[in-house]
PDB file of C-alpha atoms in Angstrom:
ATOM      1  CA  VAL A   1     -23.564  -8.768  -6.902  1.00 50.00           C
ATOM      2  CA  ALA A   2     -21.684  -5.409  -7.867  1.00 59.00           C
ATOM      3  CA  VAL A   3     -20.248  -3.862  -5.001  1.00 61.00           C
ATOM      4  CA  GLY A   4     -22.436  -1.042  -3.575  1.00 63.00           C
ATOM      5  CA  SER A   5     -25.376  -2.651  -4.803  1.00 70.00           C
ATOM      6  CA  THR A   6     -28.403  -3.762  -2.748  1.00 82.00           C
ATOM      7  CA  ILE A   7     -29.602  -7.673  -2.714  1.00 85.00           C
ATOM      8  CA  LYS A   8     -33.484  -7.740  -2.750  1.00 89.00           C
ATOM      9  CA  ALA A   9     -35.270 -10.364  -1.527  1.00 90.00           C
ATOM     10  CA  ALA A  10     -36.339 -11.487  -5.163  1.00 92.00           C
ATOM     11  CA  ASP A  11     -32.923 -11.665  -6.157  1.00 90.00           C
ATOM     12  CA  VAL A  12     -32.033 -14.218  -3.500  1.00 90.00           C
ATOM     13  CA  PRO A  13     -32.979 -17.382  -5.402  1.00 93.00           C
ATOM     14  CA  LYS A  14     -30.841 -15.942  -8.391  1.00 91.00           C
ATOM     15  CA  LEU A  15     -27.783 -15.779  -6.676  1.00 91.00           C
ATOM     16  CA  LYS A  16     -24.556 -18.087  -7.679  1.00 92.00           C
ATOM     17  CA  VAL A  17     -21.464 -18.983  -5.877  1.00 93.00           C
ATOM     18  CA  LYS A  18     -18.630 -17.128  -7.740  1.00 92.00           C
ATOM     19  CA  TRP A  19     -15.848 -18.766  -5.628  1.00 94.00           C
ATOM     20  CA  SER A  20     -14.815 -20.588  -2.283  1.00 92.00           C
ATOM     21  CA  PHE A  21     -12.204 -20.880   0.150  1.00 90.00           C
ATOM     22  CA  ALA A  22     -11.832 -23.737   2.514  1.00 88.00           C
ATOM     23  CA  TYR A  23      -9.377 -23.470   5.210  1.00 85.00           C
ATOM     24  CA  GLN A  24      -8.419 -25.494   8.534  1.00 85.00           C
ATOM     25  CA  GLY A  25      -9.971 -23.777  12.062  1.00 80.00           C
ATOM     26  CA  GLY A  26     -12.707 -22.284  13.230  1.00 74.00           C
ATOM     27  CA  ARG A  27     -13.647 -18.857  11.360  1.00 69.00           C
ATOM     28  CA  TYR A  28     -14.469 -16.449  14.669  1.00 76.00           C
ATOM     29  CA  GLY A  29     -13.660 -13.093  12.796  1.00 80.00           C
ATOM     30  CA  GLN A  30     -15.652 -11.817  10.047  1.00 89.00           C
ATOM     31  CA  PRO A  31     -14.243 -11.152   6.555  1.00 92.00           C
ATOM     32  CA  THR A  32     -12.815  -7.594   6.084  1.00 95.00           C
ATOM     33  CA  VAL A  33     -12.900  -6.212   2.557  1.00 95.00           C
ATOM     34  CA  VAL A  34     -11.031  -3.479   1.608  1.00 96.00           C
ATOM     35  CA  GLY A  35     -10.169  -2.701  -1.876  1.00 94.00           C
ATOM     36  CA  ASN A  36      -9.456  -6.158  -3.952  1.00 95.00           C
ATOM     37  CA  ARG A  37      -8.713  -7.937  -0.921  1.00 97.00           C
ATOM     38  CA  VAL A  38     -11.084 -10.063   1.508  1.00 96.00           C
ATOM     39  CA  PHE A  39      -8.906 -10.535   5.002  1.00 96.00           C
ATOM     40  CA  VAL A  40      -9.772 -13.606   6.889  1.00 95.00           C
ATOM     41  CA  THR A  41      -8.525 -15.217  10.211  1.00 94.00           C
ATOM     42  CA  SER A  42      -8.887 -18.961  11.369  1.00 93.00           C
ATOM     43  CA  SER A  43      -8.530 -20.351  14.834  1.00 91.00           C
ATOM     44  CA  SER A  44      -5.879 -22.745  13.155  1.00 93.00           C
ATOM     45  CA  GLY A  45      -3.308 -19.839  13.386  1.00 93.00           C
ATOM     46  CA  MET A  46      -3.399 -18.802   9.700  1.00 94.00           C
ATOM     47  CA  ALA A  47      -4.338 -15.115   8.334  1.00 95.00           C
ATOM     48  CA  TYR A  48      -5.091 -14.566   4.956  1.00 96.00           C
ATOM     49  CA  ALA A  49      -5.676 -12.136   2.035  1.00 97.00           C
ATOM     50  CA  LEU A  50      -7.660 -13.192  -0.702  1.00 97.00           C
ATOM     51  CA  ASP A  51      -8.272 -11.785  -4.189  1.00 97.00           C
ATOM     52  CA  ARG A  52     -12.031 -10.397  -4.032  1.00 95.00           C
ATOM     53  CA  GLU A  53     -12.595 -11.464  -7.719  1.00 95.00           C
ATOM     54  CA  SER A  54     -11.242 -14.638  -7.782  1.00 96.00           C
ATOM     55  CA  GLY A  55     -10.571 -15.878  -4.185  1.00 95.00           C
ATOM     56  CA  CYS A  56      -7.074 -16.880  -5.013  1.00 96.00           C
ATOM     57  CA  VAL A  57      -4.511 -16.684  -2.216  1.00 97.00           C
ATOM     58  CA  GLY A  58      -2.667 -12.856  -2.143  1.00 97.00           C
ATOM     59  CA  TRP A  59      -0.663 -13.925   0.909  1.00 98.00           C
ATOM     60  CA  SER A  60      -1.000 -15.947   4.250  1.00 96.00           C
ATOM     61  CA  PHE A  61       0.540 -15.576   7.432  1.00 97.00           C
ATOM     62  CA  ASN A  62       0.884 -18.264  10.130  1.00 96.00           C
ATOM     63  CA  ALA A  63       0.775 -16.662  13.564  1.00 95.00           C
ATOM     64  CA  GLY A  64       1.643 -20.006  15.172  1.00 94.00           C
ATOM     65  CA  THR A  65      -1.538 -19.914  17.294  1.00 94.00           C
ATOM     66  CA  GLY A  66      -5.033 -19.450  17.037  1.00 92.00           C
ATOM     67  CA  VAL A  67      -6.445 -16.238  15.514  1.00 92.00           C
ATOM     68  CA  ARG A  68     -10.162 -15.260  16.873  1.00 84.00           C
ATOM     69  CA  VAL A  69     -10.607 -11.897  15.687  1.00 91.00           C
ATOM     70  CA  THR A  70     -11.767 -10.008  12.645  1.00 94.00           C
ATOM     71  CA  MET A  71      -8.801  -7.690  10.788  1.00 96.00           C
ATOM     72  CA  SER A  72      -8.785  -4.388  10.815  1.00 97.00           C
ATOM     73  CA  VAL A  73      -6.914  -2.823   7.903  1.00 97.00           C
ATOM     74  CA  GLY A  74      -5.701   0.968   7.397  1.00 96.00           C
ATOM     75  CA  LYS A  75      -2.989   3.405   7.004  1.00 95.00           C
ATOM     76  CA  ASN A  76       0.477   2.507   8.663  1.00 96.00           C
ATOM     77  CA  PRO A  77       3.388   4.814   7.534  1.00 95.00           C
ATOM     78  CA  ALA A  78       5.868   2.012   8.449  1.00 95.00           C
ATOM     79  CA  ALA A  79       4.143  -0.525   6.093  1.00 97.00           C
ATOM     80  CA  PRO A  80       6.002  -0.650   2.729  1.00 97.00           C
ATOM     81  CA  SER A  81       2.381  -0.212   0.980  1.00 97.00           C
ATOM     82  CA  GLY A  82       1.159   2.269   2.993  1.00 97.00           C
ATOM     83  CA  TYR A  83      -1.349  -0.255   4.833  1.00 97.00           C
ATOM     84  CA  ALA A  84      -1.575  -2.904   7.151  1.00 98.00           C
ATOM     85  CA  ALA A  85      -3.753  -5.495   8.844  1.00 98.00           C
ATOM     86  CA  TYR A  86      -4.013  -5.934  12.292  1.00 98.00           C
ATOM     87  CA  PHE A  87      -5.286  -8.678  14.152  1.00 96.00           C
ATOM     88  CA  GLY A  88      -4.830 -10.559  17.707  1.00 95.00           C
ATOM     89  CA  ASP A  89      -4.113 -14.081  18.618  1.00 94.00           C
ATOM     90  CA  TYR A  90      -4.767 -16.616  21.424  1.00 92.00           C
ATOM     91  CA  GLN A  91      -1.629 -15.586  23.343  1.00 94.00           C
ATOM     92  CA  ARG A  92      -2.522 -12.082  23.513  1.00 95.00           C
ATOM     93  CA  ASN A  93      -0.445 -10.524  20.993  1.00 96.00           C
ATOM     94  CA  VAL A  94      -1.343  -8.092  18.721  1.00 97.00           C
ATOM     95  CA  ARG A  95       0.132  -7.890  15.162  1.00 97.00           C
ATOM     96  CA  ALA A  96       0.416  -5.500  12.117  1.00 98.00           C
ATOM     97  CA  VAL A  97       1.253  -7.252   8.618  1.00 98.00           C
ATOM     98  CA  ASP A  98       1.796  -5.361   5.462  1.00 98.00           C
ATOM     99  CA  ALA A  99      -1.631  -5.510   4.035  1.00 98.00           C
ATOM    100  CA  ASN A 100      -0.056  -5.969   0.630  1.00 97.00           C
ATOM    101  CA  SER A 101       2.552  -8.743   1.010  1.00 98.00           C
ATOM    102  CA  GLY A 102       1.565 -10.151   4.729  1.00 98.00           C
ATOM    103  CA  LYS A 103       5.087  -9.134   5.833  1.00 98.00           C
ATOM    104  CA  GLU A 104       4.945  -8.754   9.710  1.00 98.00           C
ATOM    105  CA  LEU A 105       5.845  -5.589  10.960  1.00 98.00           C
ATOM    106  CA  TRP A 106       5.429  -6.021  14.665  1.00 98.00           C
ATOM    107  CA  LYS A 107       3.866  -8.137  17.364  1.00 98.00           C
ATOM    108  CA  THR A 108       3.317  -6.955  21.123  1.00 98.00           C
ATOM    109  CA  ASN A 109       1.964  -8.841  23.818  1.00 96.00           C
ATOM    110  CA  ILE A 110      -0.578  -6.689  25.636  1.00 95.00           C
ATOM    111  CA  GLU A 111      -1.534  -9.228  28.419  1.00 91.00           C
ATOM    112  CA  LYS A 112      -0.041 -11.464  30.467  1.00 91.00           C
ATOM    113  CA  HIS A 113      -2.962 -13.108  32.451  1.00 87.00           C
ATOM    114  CA  GLY A 114      -3.320 -16.445  31.309  1.00 83.00           C
ATOM    115  CA  ARG A 115      -7.352 -16.050  31.014  1.00 84.00           C
ATOM    116  CA  GLY A 116      -7.082 -12.921  28.997  1.00 85.00           C
ATOM    117  CA  VAL A 117      -8.639 -13.276  25.448  1.00 87.00           C
ATOM    118  CA  LEU A 118      -8.817 -11.249  22.436  1.00 89.00           C
ATOM    119  CA  THR A 119     -11.965 -11.543  20.539  1.00 86.00           C
ATOM    120  CA  GLY A 120     -12.769  -7.937  19.248  1.00 89.00           C
ATOM    121  CA  ALA A 121     -11.362  -6.314  16.212  1.00 93.00           C
ATOM    122  CA  PRO A 122      -8.874  -3.860  16.702  1.00 96.00           C
ATOM    123  CA  THR A 123     -10.160  -0.059  15.999  1.00 96.00           C
ATOM    124  CA  LEU A 124      -7.787   2.024  14.253  1.00 96.00           C
ATOM    125  CA  TYR A 125      -7.952   5.970  14.667  1.00 96.00           C
ATOM    126  CA  ASN A 126      -5.279   8.646  14.035  1.00 93.00           C
ATOM    127  CA  ASP A 127      -2.225   6.141  14.086  1.00 94.00           C
ATOM    128  CA  VAL A 128      -3.383   4.588  17.408  1.00 97.00           C
ATOM    129  CA  LEU A 129      -4.715   0.876  17.319  1.00 97.00           C
ATOM    130  CA  TYR A 130      -7.205   0.562  20.093  1.00 98.00           C
ATOM    131  CA  VAL A 131      -7.268  -3.179  21.239  1.00 97.00           C
ATOM    132  CA  PRO A 132     -10.451  -4.633  23.498  1.00 94.00           C
ATOM    133  CA  VAL A 133      -9.258  -7.474  26.010  1.00 93.00           C
ATOM    134  CA  SER A 134     -11.640  -9.900  27.301  1.00 89.00           C
ATOM    135  CA  SER A 135     -11.469 -12.707  29.517  1.00 84.00           C
ATOM    136  CA  TRP A 136     -11.981 -16.508  29.727  1.00 82.00           C
ATOM    137  CA  GLU A 137     -12.117 -16.340  33.476  1.00 79.00           C
ATOM    138  CA  GLU A 138     -15.795 -17.178  33.805  1.00 74.00           C
ATOM    139  CA  THR A 139     -15.061 -20.326  32.054  1.00 76.00           C
ATOM    140  CA  ILE A 140     -12.944 -21.854  34.757  1.00 78.00           C
ATOM    141  CA  SER A 141     -14.364 -20.114  37.747  1.00 73.00           C
ATOM    142  CA  SER A 142     -16.805 -22.892  38.345  1.00 75.00           C
ATOM    143  CA  ILE A 143     -13.763 -25.225  39.130  1.00 79.00           C
ATOM    144  CA  ASP A 144     -13.578 -25.254  43.186  1.00 77.00           C
ATOM    145  CA  ALA A 145      -9.828 -24.939  42.834  1.00 79.00           C
ATOM    146  CA  TYR A 146      -9.660 -21.852  41.019  1.00 77.00           C
ATOM    147  CA  GLU A 147      -9.202 -18.654  42.739  1.00 75.00           C
ATOM    148  CA  CYS A 148     -11.847 -16.428  40.919  1.00 73.00           C
ATOM    149  CA  CYS A 149     -11.858 -12.873  39.877  1.00 74.00           C
ATOM    150  CA  THR A 150      -8.157 -12.152  39.388  1.00 77.00           C
ATOM    151  CA  PHE A 151      -8.644 -10.341  36.160  1.00 79.00           C
ATOM    152  CA  SER A 152     -10.951  -7.719  34.229  1.00 80.00           C
ATOM    153  CA  GLY A 153     -11.081  -6.807  30.724  1.00 87.00           C
ATOM    154  CA  SER A 154      -9.388  -3.521  29.258  1.00 91.00           C
ATOM    155  CA  VAL A 155      -8.707  -1.538  26.176  1.00 95.00           C
ATOM    156  CA  VAL A 156      -5.065  -1.222  25.009  1.00 96.00           C
ATOM    157  CA  ALA A 157      -3.721   1.994  22.983  1.00 98.00           C
ATOM    158  CA  LEU A 158      -0.818   0.852  20.416  1.00 98.00           C
ATOM    159  CA  ASP A 159       1.148   3.122  18.457  1.00 97.00           C
ATOM    160  CA  VAL A 160       0.409   1.834  14.470  1.00 96.00           C
ATOM    161  CA  LYS A 161       4.107   2.445  13.445  1.00 96.00           C
ATOM    162  CA  THR A 162       5.915   0.613  16.189  1.00 97.00           C
ATOM    163  CA  GLY A 163       3.267  -1.726  18.395  1.00 97.00           C
ATOM    164  CA  ALA A 164       4.451   0.086  21.153  1.00 98.00           C
ATOM    165  CA  GLN A 165       1.886   0.404  24.353  1.00 97.00           C
ATOM    166  CA  LYS A 166       0.645   4.022  24.729  1.00 98.00           C
ATOM    167  CA  TRP A 167      -1.591   3.128  27.644  1.00 97.00           C
ATOM    168  CA  LYS A 168      -3.899   0.553  28.882  1.00 95.00           C
ATOM    169  CA  SER A 169      -7.253   1.092  30.919  1.00 93.00           C
ATOM    170  CA  ALA A 170      -9.280  -1.545  32.739  1.00 88.00           C
ATOM    171  CA  VAL A 171     -12.789  -1.733  31.996  1.00 83.00           C
ATOM    172  CA  LEU A 172     -13.841  -2.549  35.367  1.00 78.00           C
ATOM    173  CA  PRO A 173     -12.184  -1.533  39.191  1.00 75.00           C
ATOM    174  CA  GLU A 174      -9.255  -4.122  40.365  1.00 72.00           C
ATOM    175  CA  PRO A 175     -11.307  -7.353  40.575  1.00 65.00           C
ATOM    176  CA  LYS A 176     -11.855  -8.721  43.743  1.00 67.00           C
ATOM    177  CA  PRO A 177     -13.483 -12.419  45.049  1.00 65.00           C
ATOM    178  CA  TYR A 178     -17.089 -11.967  46.344  1.00 66.00           C
ATOM    179  CA  LYS A 179     -17.426 -15.358  47.706  1.00 67.00           C
ATOM    180  CA  LYS A 180     -14.978 -18.265  48.737  1.00 70.00           C
ATOM    181  CA  SER A 181     -14.986 -21.900  46.914  1.00 67.00           C
ATOM    182  CA  LYS A 182     -15.246 -25.075  48.993  1.00 69.00           C
ATOM    183  CA  ALA A 183     -11.528 -25.183  48.312  1.00 65.00           C
TER     184      ALA A 183
END
């Protein structure tokens, strides 16, 4: 199907696989298509830029820990190509890599709380990268020994050239326990 075309229901049985790409790990993030590249991430810790026409790997990047978010791609004056791909990992690091080569431009840890998690795609606007931070806390709060409600989500703004944090804002007021566990 040509870029920009519309698939009609009658066309679906006529579709054929053009190429496929198998890789290790869960594929939580959606593919991002920019120009002739398809950018994908994996919970195995890998990020890839694939050729849109052939499926061949243009570059791969090993984050060293799982990557769960959809990559965002946009202009970055510090990138040799002028463009960067942005994504977050399981350790709450946000990374910028050159969109053409996959070479890391910067890495910034945006959350120290161990139950924080990056699940949403970063959003680029006017040289600022906005990153949503969520929580895994609800998955462990059923364990009596865990002191619940010590974290809430936030939004972090980063400078796209350096990864420096501009600001961070909690989405809820200071979290507080609302009841006591058996422990």
